[in-house]
Amino acid sequence: MEPNVKAVQPQFRSGISGPKPGGMGFVFDDIHGLIPGPPETDGTSFTALLELPPPQAVELLVMEDFPAKSMPPPIFPSNIALSDRASMFSIFASADNPPDSTNIISASSSMKIDSVKQEPLESEHHRNSSSPAVSNQSLKSIKRKEREKKVKESSKKSKKLEANEASDGSGEQLPYVHVRARRGQATDSHSLAERARREKINARMKLLQDLVPGCNKISGTAMVLDEIINHVQALQRQVEFLSMRLAAVNPRIDFNLDALLAAESESSIDNSYLGMFPPSIWLEGQLNGSRQQQSWLIDGVHPSRVDDTSNFITPDNSLLSYDSPPNSVSLHSSQLKMEL
Amino acid sequence: MTMNILPPNSSAIKTRFAVKFIQAMKRLSKRRGMGDRYKRYRATRAAACVSMASAVGPEWAWSRAVLRKIKRRRLLRQFRVSRKRRLIERTTNPRQNLGFGQEEDLRGLVPGGKGMDYCSLLSETAHYITCLQAQVQVMADILHRSSP
């Protein structure tokens, strides 16, 4: 193992400058972080890395330079113990971390577990091939295939965690997991927290986009926010409009609460809301679930109406008329189905 | 990734809101001193907002803000004390606001939005939108049923 290590180390540096000249500067930090790990012979990950022929090991380590290509997860040919420990590390990582970074870590660990599970299969393949030359070539071909398949992000994060094991080299407990930054991004804790926060905000924006009808097609945060603001304003105006009309109607209404509550407890979810009112007010035969859905659909169309008219004193016909543009109705029906 | 709280069960909220709103409307119709006036409209609107907020519950910041505002208004109406405006520090992260002052618009729209960070503002907005939609549906339904 020792001569291997000595042979490999200089070749790392030459290998970097040799076949891949472009943009090497960023990778030096990573490799310098890895190289000082003492070469141990108890089958830890770093030596497993070194078992690979040098150019391929360099390829693995230098992968961050080429965002265009997709990259495979590092394949450790004959070390299944590594993959087991890797999965263990990911579990430890998710357990030990403060809640802020668990988002990143759990996401990466879930992706990593997927990639790690593939490694035992491939390592078995490698074991079956007897001669090292053959195994090298099979490694190359497999790696080439996997480059086309694998996603850059997951492989990068898996590489991060396994590279951490390499630099650690010690027992089975990590105090915390180092999350490697992507190329061109700062690595201090502030920007990491910033990035986590940004991802949270983007997730919430996505939710809002799904909620507001017609926001899916718009790209760009500013316009989506505009749409959201318009939607909220329209809904608030609708509430005011409806309360005005209810206030006008109010003295004549007879709310029968007993019938309300009794009907509510009996009926199913779909109809529970229908059973609110005494039968005298019901229009017979018309207040089924379908019609209620339709009336709810119609109400969902109102934002567009109220926006257009922007006029509270609309005639009664506008509220009670059921002709509506089909696309918004379908949108709202899908929304209803989502909610219910 | 931490997900937002699941979108509220719409029919449950609708039921709760409808019950409370109808109770409030009953009380309102029995009250004296309400002619054919603007006052009744304002009281109805306040009843709608309060019943929605109390149906939602105190776990959401916007519902707490609505209830606080209504309580304050009632106390003020009783005692006619001049209001003190509380200045709440706004914690805006300028990097997040890329648009044309949309964030402050949103804060102005969502009740209780001024004292929140951007992240929770977005989730509050999402919940507020679903509750507003439910409220609109219920109120329109009541209107349709009561005056065929």
Coordinates of C-alpha atoms in Angstrom, one line a residue:
Chain A
M1 CA 0.0 0.0 0.0
E2 CA 2.8 2.4 0.9
P3 CA 4.5 2.6 -2.6
N4 CA 1.1 3.0 -4.0
V5 CA 0.5 6.0 -1.9
K6 CA 3.8 7.6 -2.8
A7 CA 3.3 6.9 -6.4
V8 CA -0.1 8.4 -6.3
Q9 CA 0.6 11.6 -4.4
P10 CA 2.8 13.2 -6.9
Q11 CA 0.6 12.0 -9.7
F12 CA -2.2 13.9 -8.2
R13 CA -0.6 17.1 -8.8
S14 CA 0.8 16.2 -12.2
G15 CA -2.4 14.6 -13.1
I16 CA -4.2 17.8 -12.4
S17 CA -2.1 19.8 -14.7
G18 CA -1.8 17.2 -17.3
P19 CA -4.9 16.0 -19.0
K20 CA -7.3 18.6 -17.7
P21 CA -5.7 22.1 -17.9
G22 CA -8.7 24.3 -17.5
G23 CA -9.7 25.9 -14.2
M24 CA -7.7 23.8 -11.8
G25 CA -7.3 26.4 -9.1
F26 CA -10.5 25.6 -7.3
V27 CA -9.7 22.0 -6.9
F28 CA -6.5 22.4 -5.1
D29 CA -8.2 23.2 -1.9
D30 CA -10.1 20.0 -2.0
I31 CA -7.2 17.9 -2.9
H32 CA -4.9 19.5 -0.4
G33 CA -7.5 18.8 2.2
L34 CA -7.5 15.2 1.2
I35 CA -3.9 14.5 0.7
P36 CA -2.6 15.1 4.2
G37 CA -4.8 12.3 5.5
P38 CA -2.4 9.7 6.9
P39 CA -2.4 6.6 4.7
E40 CA -3.9 3.9 6.9
T41 CA -4.1 0.3 6.1
D42 CA -7.2 -0.6 7.9
G43 CA -9.4 -0.2 4.8
T44 CA -10.7 3.3 5.3
S45 CA -12.0 5.2 2.5
F46 CA -8.9 7.2 1.6
T47 CA -6.9 4.1 0.9
A48 CA -9.8 2.7 -1.0
L49 CA -9.7 5.8 -3.1
L50 CA -6.0 5.2 -3.6
E51 CA -6.6 1.7 -4.8
L52 CA -8.0 3.2 -8.0
P53 CA -5.5 3.9 -10.7
P54 CA -4.4 7.4 -10.3
P55 CA -5.9 9.1 -13.4
Q56 CA -9.3 7.8 -12.5
A57 CA -8.8 8.9 -8.9
V58 CA -7.9 12.3 -10.2
E59 CA -10.9 12.2 -12.4
L60 CA -13.1 11.6 -9.4
L61 CA -11.6 14.3 -7.3
V62 CA -11.4 16.9 -10.1
M63 CA -15.0 16.4 -11.0
E64 CA -16.2 19.7 -9.6
D65 CA -14.5 21.6 -12.5
F66 CA -16.9 20.5 -15.1
P67 CA -20.4 21.5 -14.5
A68 CA -21.3 20.6 -18.1
K69 CA -20.7 16.9 -17.6
S70 CA -22.7 14.8 -15.3
M71 CA -20.7 13.0 -12.7
P72 CA -20.9 9.6 -11.2
P73 CA -20.6 8.9 -7.5
P74 CA -17.1 7.7 -6.6
I75 CA -16.8 4.0 -7.0
F76 CA -14.8 2.2 -4.4
P77 CA -14.1 -1.0 -6.1
S78 CA -13.7 -3.5 -3.4
N79 CA -14.9 -1.9 -0.2
I80 CA -18.4 -2.6 0.8
A81 CA -17.6 -1.6 4.3
L82 CA -17.1 1.9 3.0
S83 CA -20.6 2.1 1.7
D84 CA -22.0 0.8 4.9
R85 CA -20.1 3.3 6.8
A86 CA -21.1 6.0 4.4
S87 CA -24.8 5.2 5.0
M88 CA -24.1 5.2 8.7
F89 CA -22.4 8.5 8.5
S90 CA -25.3 10.0 6.7
I91 CA -27.6 8.8 9.5
F92 CA -25.3 10.3 12.1
A93 CA -25.1 13.5 10.2
S94 CA -28.8 13.9 10.1
A95 CA -29.1 13.1 13.8
D96 CA -26.3 15.3 15.0
N97 CA -26.9 18.5 13.1
P98 CA -28.7 21.6 14.2
P99 CA -32.0 22.0 12.6
D100 CA -30.9 24.6 10.1
S101 CA -28.5 22.4 8.3
T102 CA -30.6 19.2 8.6
N103 CA -32.5 20.4 5.6
I104 CA -29.4 20.3 3.5
I105 CA -28.0 17.2 5.2
S106 CA -31.2 15.2 5.1
A107 CA -31.7 16.1 1.5
S108 CA -28.1 15.2 0.7
S109 CA -28.2 12.1 2.8
S110 CA -31.3 10.8 1.1
M111 CA -29.8 11.4 -2.2
K112 CA -26.6 9.9 -1.0
I113 CA -28.2 6.7 0.3
D114 CA -29.6 6.2 -3.2
S115 CA -26.2 6.6 -4.8
V116 CA -24.5 4.6 -2.1
K117 CA -26.8 1.7 -2.6
Q118 CA -25.7 1.4 -6.1
E119 CA -22.1 1.1 -5.1
P120 CA -22.3 -2.3 -3.4
L121 CA -23.7 -3.7 -6.7
E122 CA -20.9 -2.2 -8.7
S123 CA -18.3 -3.2 -6.2
E124 CA -19.5 -6.8 -6.6
H125 CA -19.2 -6.5 -10.3
H126 CA -15.6 -5.4 -9.8
R127 CA -14.9 -8.2 -7.5
N128 CA -16.0 -10.7 -10.0
S129 CA -13.5 -9.5 -12.6
S130 CA -10.3 -11.1 -11.7
S131 CA -7.4 -9.2 -13.2
P132 CA -6.9 -5.6 -12.1
A133 CA -6.5 -4.5 -15.7
V134 CA -9.8 -5.8 -16.7
S135 CA -11.3 -4.3 -13.6
N136 CA -9.8 -1.0 -14.5
Q137 CA -11.3 -1.0 -18.0
S138 CA -14.6 -2.1 -16.7
L139 CA -14.4 0.7 -14.2
K140 CA -13.7 3.2 -16.9
S141 CA -16.6 2.0 -19.0
I142 CA -19.0 1.9 -16.1
K143 CA -17.9 5.3 -15.0
R144 CA -18.4 6.7 -18.5
K145 CA -21.9 5.3 -18.6
E146 CA -22.7 6.6 -15.2
R147 CA -21.5 10.0 -16.1
E148 CA -24.3 10.2 -18.5
K149 CA -26.9 9.0 -16.1
K150 CA -26.1 10.6 -12.8
V151 CA -27.2 14.0 -11.7
K152 CA -24.4 16.4 -10.8
E153 CA -26.0 17.6 -7.6
S154 CA -26.5 14.3 -5.9
S155 CA -23.1 13.1 -6.8
K156 CA -21.5 16.2 -5.6
K157 CA -23.2 16.0 -2.3
S158 CA -22.4 12.3 -1.9
K159 CA -18.9 13.1 -2.8
K160 CA -18.8 15.7 -0.1
L161 CA -19.9 13.3 2.6
E162 CA -17.5 10.6 1.5
A163 CA -14.7 13.0 1.1
N164 CA -15.4 14.0 4.7
E165 CA -14.9 10.4 5.7
A166 CA -11.7 10.4 3.9
S167 CA -10.4 13.5 5.6
D168 CA -11.6 12.2 9.0
G169 CA -10.2 8.8 8.8
S170 CA -11.0 8.2 12.4
G171 CA -13.9 6.5 14.2
E172 CA -17.5 6.4 13.5
Q173 CA -18.8 9.6 15.0
L174 CA -18.7 13.0 13.3
P175 CA -19.0 16.1 15.4
Y176 CA -20.7 17.8 12.5
V177 CA -20.8 17.3 8.8
H178 CA -18.9 19.6 6.5
V179 CA -21.0 20.6 3.6
R180 CA -18.8 21.5 0.7
A181 CA -19.7 24.5 -1.2
R182 CA -20.3 24.3 -4.9
R183 CA -17.9 25.9 -7.3
G184 CA -17.9 29.6 -7.2
Q185 CA -19.8 29.9 -3.9
A186 CA -18.5 31.0 -0.5
T187 CA -18.1 28.5 2.2
D188 CA -18.5 30.4 5.4
S189 CA -21.3 29.7 7.8
H190 CA -23.1 33.0 6.9
S191 CA -23.5 32.2 3.3
L192 CA -24.5 28.6 4.1
A193 CA -27.3 29.9 6.4
E194 CA -28.2 32.4 3.7
R195 CA -28.4 29.7 1.2
A196 CA -30.6 27.6 3.5
R197 CA -32.8 30.6 4.0
R198 CA -33.0 31.2 0.3
E199 CA -34.1 27.7 -0.3
K200 CA -36.8 28.0 2.3
I201 CA -38.0 31.1 0.7
N202 CA -38.0 29.5 -2.7
A203 CA -40.0 26.6 -1.4
R204 CA -42.6 28.9 0.0
M205 CA -42.8 30.9 -3.2
K206 CA -43.5 27.7 -5.0
L207 CA -46.3 26.9 -2.7
L208 CA -47.8 30.4 -3.2
Q209 CA -47.5 29.9 -6.9
D210 CA -49.5 26.8 -6.8
L211 CA -52.1 28.5 -4.7
V212 CA -52.7 31.6 -6.8
P213 CA -54.4 30.7 -10.1
G214 CA -52.4 31.6 -13.1
C215 CA -49.1 32.0 -11.4
N216 CA -47.5 28.8 -12.8
K217 CA -46.9 30.3 -16.2
I218 CA -45.2 33.4 -14.9
S219 CA -41.5 33.3 -14.4
G220 CA -39.7 35.7 -12.2
T221 CA -40.2 36.4 -8.5
A222 CA -41.3 40.0 -8.9
M223 CA -44.3 39.3 -11.2
V224 CA -45.3 36.3 -9.1
L225 CA -45.4 38.6 -6.1
D226 CA -47.4 41.1 -8.0
E227 CA -49.9 38.4 -8.8
I228 CA -50.1 37.3 -5.2
I229 CA -50.7 40.8 -4.0
N230 CA -53.4 41.3 -6.6
H231 CA -55.0 38.1 -5.6
V232 CA -55.1 39.0 -1.9
Q233 CA -56.5 42.4 -2.7
A234 CA -59.2 40.9 -4.9
L235 CA -60.1 38.4 -2.2
Q236 CA -60.3 41.1 0.4
R237 CA -62.5 43.2 -1.8
Q238 CA -64.7 40.3 -2.4
V239 CA -65.2 39.8 1.3
E240 CA -66.0 43.4 1.8
F241 CA -68.5 43.3 -1.1
L242 CA -70.2 40.2 0.2
S243 CA -70.4 41.6 3.7
M244 CA -72.0 44.7 2.4
R245 CA -74.7 42.7 0.6
L246 CA -75.2 40.5 3.7
A247 CA -75.6 43.6 5.8
A248 CA -78.3 44.8 3.4
V249 CA -80.1 41.5 3.5
N250 CA -79.6 40.8 7.2
P251 CA -82.8 41.9 8.9
R252 CA -84.8 39.6 6.8
I253 CA -82.8 36.4 7.4
D254 CA -83.9 33.8 9.8
F255 CA -80.9 31.7 10.7
N256 CA -82.0 28.5 12.2
L257 CA -79.1 27.4 14.2
D258 CA -80.5 24.2 15.6
A259 CA -81.2 22.7 12.2
L260 CA -77.8 23.9 11.2
L261 CA -75.9 22.1 13.9
A262 CA -77.9 19.0 13.7
A263 CA -77.5 18.7 10.0
E264 CA -73.8 19.4 10.3
S265 CA -73.1 16.6 12.6
E266 CA -75.0 14.1 10.6
S267 CA -74.0 14.5 7.0
S268 CA -70.9 13.6 5.2
I269 CA -68.1 16.0 4.5
D270 CA -69.3 16.9 1.1
N271 CA -72.8 17.6 2.2
S272 CA -72.1 18.8 5.7
Y273 CA -71.8 22.3 4.5
L274 CA -75.0 22.0 2.5
G275 CA -77.0 21.0 5.5
M276 CA -76.5 24.3 7.2
F277 CA -79.8 25.9 6.2
P278 CA -83.4 25.0 7.0
P279 CA -85.1 23.2 4.1
S280 CA -87.5 26.1 3.6
I281 CA -84.7 28.1 2.1
W282 CA -83.4 25.3 0.0
L283 CA -84.3 25.2 -3.7
E284 CA -85.6 21.8 -4.0
G285 CA -83.7 19.3 -6.0
Q286 CA -81.0 21.7 -6.9
L287 CA -78.8 21.7 -3.8
N288 CA -76.8 18.6 -4.5
G289 CA -73.1 18.3 -4.3
S290 CA -72.6 19.0 -7.9
R291 CA -74.5 22.2 -7.8
Q292 CA -72.7 23.2 -4.7
Q293 CA -69.4 22.5 -6.5
Q294 CA -70.7 24.6 -9.3
S295 CA -71.6 27.5 -7.1
W296 CA -68.3 27.3 -5.4
L297 CA -66.7 27.2 -8.8
I298 CA -68.6 30.3 -9.8
D299 CA -67.5 32.0 -6.7
G300 CA -64.0 31.2 -7.6
V301 CA -64.5 33.1 -10.8
H302 CA -65.4 36.2 -9.0
P303 CA -61.9 37.5 -8.5
S304 CA -61.6 38.1 -12.2
R305 CA -65.0 39.7 -12.3
V306 CA -64.4 42.0 -9.4
D307 CA -61.0 42.9 -10.7
D308 CA -62.5 43.9 -14.0
T309 CA -65.3 45.9 -12.8
S310 CA -63.8 47.2 -9.6
N311 CA -67.1 48.4 -8.7
F312 CA -69.0 47.4 -5.7
I313 CA -72.4 48.4 -6.8
T314 CA -72.8 45.7 -9.4
P315 CA -76.3 44.5 -10.1
D316 CA -77.6 41.3 -8.6
N317 CA -77.3 39.5 -11.9
S318 CA -73.5 39.5 -11.9
L319 CA -73.3 37.4 -8.7
L320 CA -76.0 35.0 -9.6
S321 CA -75.2 34.5 -13.2
Y322 CA -73.5 31.2 -14.0
D323 CA -71.9 31.8 -17.2
S324 CA -68.2 31.9 -16.7
P325 CA -65.1 31.5 -18.7
P326 CA -64.2 27.8 -18.9
N327 CA -60.5 28.0 -18.2
S328 CA -60.8 29.8 -14.9
V329 CA -63.6 27.4 -13.9
S330 CA -61.4 24.4 -14.6
L331 CA -58.5 26.0 -12.7
H332 CA -60.7 26.5 -9.7
S333 CA -62.1 23.0 -9.9
S334 CA -58.6 21.7 -9.8
Q335 CA -57.9 23.9 -6.9
L336 CA -60.9 22.6 -5.0
K337 CA -59.9 19.1 -5.7
M338 CA -56.5 19.9 -4.3
E339 CA -58.0 21.4 -1.2
L340 CA -60.7 18.8 -0.5
Chain B
M1 CA -36.4 20.6 3.3
T2 CA -38.9 21.9 5.8
M3 CA -42.3 22.0 4.2
N4 CA -45.0 24.4 5.0
I5 CA -47.8 23.2 7.1
L6 CA -50.2 21.2 5.0
P7 CA -52.9 23.3 3.3
P8 CA -55.8 23.5 5.7
N9 CA -58.6 21.2 5.5
S10 CA -61.0 23.5 3.7
S11 CA -64.3 21.9 4.6
A12 CA -63.5 21.9 8.3
I13 CA -62.6 25.5 8.3
K14 CA -65.6 26.4 6.2
T15 CA -67.9 24.6 8.7
R16 CA -66.3 26.3 11.7
F17 CA -66.4 29.7 10.0
A18 CA -69.9 29.3 8.9
V19 CA -71.2 28.4 12.3
K20 CA -69.4 31.3 14.0
F21 CA -70.4 33.7 11.3
I22 CA -74.0 32.8 11.4
Q23 CA -74.0 33.1 15.2
A24 CA -72.5 36.6 14.9
M25 CA -75.0 37.6 12.2
K26 CA -77.8 36.5 14.4
R27 CA -76.5 38.6 17.3
L28 CA -76.0 41.5 14.9
S29 CA -79.6 41.4 13.6
K30 CA -81.0 41.4 17.1
R31 CA -79.0 44.4 18.1
R32 CA -80.7 47.7 18.3
G33 CA -79.3 51.0 17.0
M34 CA -78.5 49.6 13.6
G35 CA -80.6 51.2 11.0
D36 CA -80.0 51.1 7.3
R37 CA -76.6 52.4 7.7
Y38 CA -72.9 52.1 7.0
K39 CA -72.5 51.0 10.5
R40 CA -74.2 47.7 9.8
Y41 CA -71.9 47.0 6.9
R42 CA -68.9 47.7 9.1
A43 CA -70.2 45.5 11.8
T44 CA -70.9 42.7 9.4
R45 CA -67.4 42.9 7.9
A46 CA -65.9 42.9 11.3
A47 CA -68.0 39.9 12.3
A48 CA -66.8 38.1 9.2
C49 CA -63.1 38.8 9.9
V50 CA -63.4 37.9 13.6
S51 CA -65.3 34.7 13.0
M52 CA -62.7 33.6 10.4
A53 CA -59.8 34.4 12.7
S54 CA -61.3 32.6 15.6
A55 CA -62.2 29.6 13.4
V56 CA -58.6 29.4 12.3
G57 CA -57.1 29.5 15.7
P58 CA -54.2 31.2 17.5
E59 CA -51.5 29.2 15.8
W60 CA -51.3 31.5 12.9
A61 CA -49.9 35.0 13.3
W62 CA -52.4 36.7 11.1
S63 CA -55.4 35.4 13.0
R64 CA -53.9 36.6 16.2
A65 CA -53.3 40.0 14.6
V66 CA -56.9 40.2 13.4
L67 CA -58.3 39.4 16.9
R68 CA -55.9 41.9 18.5
K69 CA -57.1 44.6 16.2
I70 CA -60.8 43.9 16.7
K71 CA -60.4 43.8 20.5
R72 CA -58.5 47.1 20.4
R73 CA -61.1 48.7 18.3
R74 CA -63.9 47.6 20.7
L75 CA -62.0 48.9 23.7
L76 CA -61.3 52.2 22.0
R77 CA -64.9 52.5 20.9
Q78 CA -66.0 52.1 24.5
F79 CA -63.6 54.4 26.1
R80 CA -62.7 56.8 23.2
V81 CA -59.0 57.0 24.1
S82 CA -56.7 58.3 21.5
R83 CA -54.6 55.6 19.9
K84 CA -50.9 55.3 20.3
R85 CA -49.2 54.1 17.3
R86 CA -46.7 51.4 18.1
L87 CA -43.6 51.4 15.9
I88 CA -42.6 47.9 15.2
E89 CA -39.1 47.4 13.8
R90 CA -39.2 45.9 10.4
T91 CA -36.7 43.2 9.8
T92 CA -36.3 43.4 6.1
N93 CA -33.5 41.7 4.4
P94 CA -32.8 43.9 1.5
R95 CA -31.3 41.2 -0.5
Q96 CA -34.5 39.3 -0.7
N97 CA -36.6 42.2 -2.0
L98 CA -35.8 42.4 -5.6
G99 CA -39.0 43.9 -6.8
F100 CA -40.5 47.3 -6.6
G101 CA -41.6 47.5 -3.0
Q102 CA -43.8 44.4 -3.2
E103 CA -42.7 43.1 0.1
E104 CA -44.0 46.1 2.0
D105 CA -47.2 45.9 0.0
L106 CA -47.6 42.4 1.0
R107 CA -46.9 43.2 4.6
G108 CA -49.5 45.9 4.5
L109 CA -52.1 43.5 3.1
V110 CA -51.6 40.5 5.4
P111 CA -52.8 41.3 8.9
G112 CA -49.9 41.2 11.3
G113 CA -47.5 41.2 8.4
K114 CA -45.4 44.1 9.7
G115 CA -43.6 42.3 12.5
M116 CA -42.6 39.2 10.6
D117 CA -39.6 38.0 8.7
Y118 CA -39.9 37.4 5.0
C119 CA -40.0 33.6 5.3
S120 CA -42.9 33.5 7.7
L121 CA -44.6 36.2 5.8
L122 CA -44.8 34.0 2.8
S123 CA -46.2 31.1 4.6
E124 CA -48.7 33.3 6.4
T125 CA -49.7 34.7 3.1
A126 CA -50.3 31.2 1.7
H127 CA -52.6 30.3 4.6
Y128 CA -54.3 33.6 4.5
I129 CA -55.1 33.2 0.9
T130 CA -56.7 29.7 1.5
C131 CA -58.7 31.1 4.4
L132 CA -59.9 34.1 2.4
Q133 CA -61.0 31.8 -0.4
A134 CA -62.9 29.6 2.0
Q135 CA -64.5 32.7 3.6
V136 CA -65.6 34.1 0.2
Q137 CA -67.2 30.8 -0.7
V138 CA -69.1 30.5 2.6
M139 CA -70.4 34.0 2.5
A140 CA -71.5 33.8 -1.1
D141 CA -73.2 30.6 -0.3
I142 CA -75.1 32.1 2.6
L143 CA -76.1 35.0 0.5
H144 CA -77.4 32.7 -2.3
R145 CA -79.3 30.6 0.1
S146 CA -80.9 33.4 2.1
S147 CA -82.2 35.4 -0.8
P148 CA -83.2 33.0 -3.7

